[in-house]
């Protein structure tokens, strides 16, 4: 999609022009899916009720994973906002904007924003898997390394890929030597996460039974159910990532295998583009399901009420009108890893 921002001249034809692609319908789909993504990311970022642990002997806190989830949601939110802005621009722009550098420059900047933050989401997903591995193996986290990997690496890959694509004056040449480097800079971090996360979760799942035995002092039927549910959580996280980003890998393979015969597979490529327009932004919504869980209308209402009370509590006169929100007490399992509690709730609700 970054090539859509290239300034068109008589020396070359864009991929979208070659395939006679209707950008207007595509942008409408992007606007809808990015709006849903913003809602999902904001829900992830809403503050949770404060929890006080009665089990100080544990050396690891679920707060560490919650911070990673929050940064993942923040990156998702920024990328979704970028898609919404770029899609709105494509929908309402004057038809000759693509012929001048001003419109192309704005589009390129927003595309760089989107690519940077989506690459950051790949690495935050990977960092979450790494941190779960460290937690389950009773090792310290690497917060500085997580931030370095998730913010600096995307900046380097995005800058290199887009600079090679758009040089010298946004007048992109649609040949393999210019388009391929940008695709590689975008796809390699994605593929690394696709390969690394399943491996990390498989290794981590082997430690689940030991963790539950040490947390509850036994490994009976309930603990076995919790272990199964927790492993299901790991599977769901991987599944969501593959659902959202596997179409991009398929798109890349189609483009490079059939580069000189794109018109022959026009319908296939356009279909994949629409699937990408739906699933890429929906990552934030699906992440909110697997990382945090939507607890029904009642749960959302409780969360919003708690958030409102937090905001109002900054005003002195309001403190005398509302009751303070009582902190919840977490179990050993939740202090150890938040996913265990989600699994326990899922298991209890199915009884």
CSV table of C-alpha atoms in Angstrom, one decimal, residues 105-260:
chain,number,residue,atom,x,y,z
A,105,UNK,CA,4.6,13.7,0.8
A,106,UNK,CA,1.7,13.8,3.2
A,107,UNK,CA,0.6,10.3,2.2
A,108,UNK,CA,4.2,9.0,2.5
A,109,UNK,CA,4.6,10.5,6.0
A,110,UNK,CA,1.4,8.9,7.2
A,111,UNK,CA,2.4,5.6,5.6
A,112,UNK,CA,5.7,5.7,7.4
A,113,UNK,CA,3.9,6.3,10.6
A,114,UNK,CA,1.7,3.3,10.0
A,115,UNK,CA,4.6,1.0,9.0
A,116,UNK,CA,6.6,2.1,12.1
A,117,UNK,CA,3.9,1.4,14.6
A,118,UNK,CA,2.7,-1.9,13.1
A,119,UNK,CA,6.4,-3.1,13.1
A,120,UNK,CA,6.5,-2.1,16.7
A,121,UNK,CA,3.4,-4.3,17.4
A,122,UNK,CA,5.3,-7.3,15.9
A,123,UNK,CA,8.1,-6.8,18.3
A,124,UNK,CA,5.8,-6.2,21.3
A,125,UNK,CA,4.1,-9.4,20.5
A,126,UNK,CA,7.5,-11.1,20.5
A,127,UNK,CA,8.5,-9.4,23.7
A,128,UNK,CA,5.4,-10.6,25.4
A,129,UNK,CA,6.2,-14.2,24.4
A,130,UNK,CA,9.8,-13.7,25.6
A,131,UNK,CA,8.6,-12.3,28.9
A,132,UNK,CA,6.2,-15.2,29.5
A,133,UNK,CA,9.1,-17.6,28.9
A,134,UNK,CA,11.2,-15.7,31.4
A,135,UNK,CA,8.4,-15.6,34.0
A,136,UNK,CA,7.6,-19.3,33.7
A,137,UNK,CA,11.3,-20.1,34.1
A,138,UNK,CA,11.7,-17.7,37.1
A,139,UNK,CA,14.0,-15.3,35.4
A,140,UNK,CA,14.1,-11.5,35.5
A,141,UNK,CA,12.5,-9.4,32.7
A,142,UNK,CA,14.4,-7.2,30.3
A,143,UNK,CA,12.3,-4.0,30.1
A,144,UNK,CA,15.1,-1.9,28.6
A,145,UNK,CA,15.8,-4.5,25.9
A,146,UNK,CA,12.0,-4.7,25.1
A,147,UNK,CA,11.8,-1.0,24.5
A,148,UNK,CA,15.0,-0.9,22.5
A,149,UNK,CA,13.8,-3.8,20.3
A,150,UNK,CA,10.3,-2.5,19.9
A,151,UNK,CA,10.9,1.2,19.2
A,152,UNK,CA,14.4,1.5,17.8
A,153,UNK,CA,14.4,-1.5,15.4
A,154,UNK,CA,11.1,-0.4,13.7
A,155,UNK,CA,12.6,3.1,13.2
A,156,UNK,CA,15.6,1.6,11.4
A,157,UNK,CA,13.7,-0.8,9.2
A,158,UNK,CA,11.0,1.7,8.3
A,159,UNK,CA,13.5,4.5,7.5
A,160,UNK,CA,15.6,2.2,5.3
A,161,UNK,CA,12.7,0.6,3.5
A,162,UNK,CA,10.7,3.8,2.8
A,163,UNK,CA,13.8,5.9,1.8
A,164,UNK,CA,14.7,3.3,-0.8
A,165,UNK,CA,11.1,3.2,-2.1
A,166,UNK,CA,10.4,6.9,-2.3
A,167,UNK,CA,13.8,8.3,-3.4
A,168,UNK,CA,14.6,10.7,-4.9
A,169,UNK,CA,11.4,12.8,-5.0
A,170,UNK,CA,8.5,10.3,-4.3
A,171,UNK,CA,8.7,9.5,-7.9
A,172,UNK,CA,9.0,5.7,-7.3
A,173,UNK,CA,10.1,3.4,-9.9
A,174,UNK,CA,7.9,0.3,-9.7
A,175,UNK,CA,10.6,-2.3,-10.2
A,176,UNK,CA,11.9,-5.0,-8.0
A,177,UNK,CA,15.0,-3.2,-6.9
A,178,UNK,CA,13.0,-0.3,-5.4
A,179,UNK,CA,9.9,-2.1,-4.1
A,180,UNK,CA,11.5,-5.3,-2.7
A,181,UNK,CA,13.7,-3.7,-0.1
A,182,UNK,CA,10.7,-1.9,1.5
A,183,UNK,CA,8.8,-5.2,1.5
A,184,UNK,CA,11.7,-7.0,3.1
A,185,UNK,CA,12.1,-4.4,5.9
A,186,UNK,CA,8.4,-4.8,6.6
A,187,UNK,CA,8.0,-8.5,6.3
A,188,UNK,CA,11.2,-9.8,8.0
A,189,UNK,CA,10.1,-8.6,11.5
A,190,UNK,CA,6.7,-10.0,10.9
A,191,UNK,CA,8.1,-13.4,9.9
A,192,UNK,CA,10.5,-13.4,12.9
A,193,UNK,CA,7.5,-13.1,15.2
A,194,UNK,CA,5.5,-15.7,13.3
A,195,UNK,CA,8.3,-18.2,13.8
A,196,UNK,CA,9.5,-17.1,17.3
A,197,UNK,CA,6.3,-16.8,19.1
A,198,UNK,CA,5.0,-20.4,18.6
A,199,UNK,CA,8.4,-21.8,19.6
A,200,UNK,CA,8.5,-19.6,22.8
A,201,UNK,CA,4.9,-20.6,23.8
A,202,UNK,CA,5.5,-24.3,23.2
A,203,UNK,CA,8.6,-24.2,25.4
A,204,UNK,CA,6.7,-22.1,28.0
A,205,UNK,CA,3.7,-24.4,28.1
A,206,UNK,CA,6.0,-27.2,29.4
A,207,UNK,CA,6.5,-25.1,32.6
A,208,UNK,CA,2.8,-24.5,33.2
A,209,UNK,CA,2.1,-27.6,35.2
A,210,UNK,CA,5.1,-26.9,37.5
A,211,UNK,CA,3.9,-23.3,38.0
A,212,UNK,CA,0.4,-24.4,39.0
A,213,UNK,CA,1.7,-27.1,41.3
A,214,UNK,CA,3.9,-24.6,43.1
A,215,UNK,CA,1.1,-21.9,43.2
A,216,UNK,CA,-1.8,-24.2,44.4
A,217,UNK,CA,0.2,-26.9,46.2
A,218,UNK,CA,-1.3,-29.6,44.1
A,219,UNK,CA,-2.0,-30.6,40.5
A,220,UNK,CA,-5.5,-32.0,40.5
A,221,UNK,CA,-8.5,-31.8,38.1
A,222,UNK,CA,-9.0,-28.1,38.4
A,223,UNK,CA,-5.3,-27.4,38.0
A,224,UNK,CA,-5.2,-29.6,34.9
A,225,UNK,CA,-8.2,-27.6,33.5
A,226,UNK,CA,-6.3,-24.4,34.2
A,227,UNK,CA,-3.2,-25.6,32.4
A,228,UNK,CA,-5.3,-26.6,29.4
A,229,UNK,CA,-7.0,-23.2,29.4
A,230,UNK,CA,-3.7,-21.4,29.7
A,231,UNK,CA,-2.2,-23.3,26.8
A,232,UNK,CA,-5.3,-22.4,24.9
A,233,UNK,CA,-4.5,-18.7,25.6
A,234,UNK,CA,-1.1,-19.2,24.1
A,235,UNK,CA,-2.6,-20.8,21.0
A,236,UNK,CA,-5.1,-18.0,20.7
A,237,UNK,CA,-2.4,-15.3,20.8
A,238,UNK,CA,-0.5,-17.1,18.0
A,239,UNK,CA,-3.7,-17.6,16.0
A,240,UNK,CA,-4.7,-14.0,16.2
A,241,UNK,CA,-1.2,-12.9,14.9
A,242,UNK,CA,-1.3,-15.3,12.0
A,243,UNK,CA,-4.9,-14.3,11.1
A,244,UNK,CA,-4.0,-10.7,11.0
A,245,UNK,CA,-0.7,-10.9,9.2
A,246,UNK,CA,-0.5,-14.1,7.1
A,247,UNK,CA,-2.4,-12.4,4.2
A,248,UNK,CA,0.5,-9.9,4.0
A,249,UNK,CA,3.0,-12.7,3.6
A,250,UNK,CA,0.7,-14.3,0.9
A,251,UNK,CA,0.5,-11.0,-0.8
A,252,UNK,CA,4.2,-10.6,-0.9
A,253,UNK,CA,4.8,-14.0,-2.3
A,254,UNK,CA,2.2,-13.5,-5.0
A,255,UNK,CA,3.7,-10.1,-6.0
A,256,UNK,CA,7.3,-11.5,-6.3
A,257,UNK,CA,6.4,-14.8,-7.9
A,258,UNK,CA,4.1,-13.2,-10.5
A,259,UNK,CA,5.7,-9.7,-10.8
A,260,UNK,CA,5.6,-9.7,-14.6
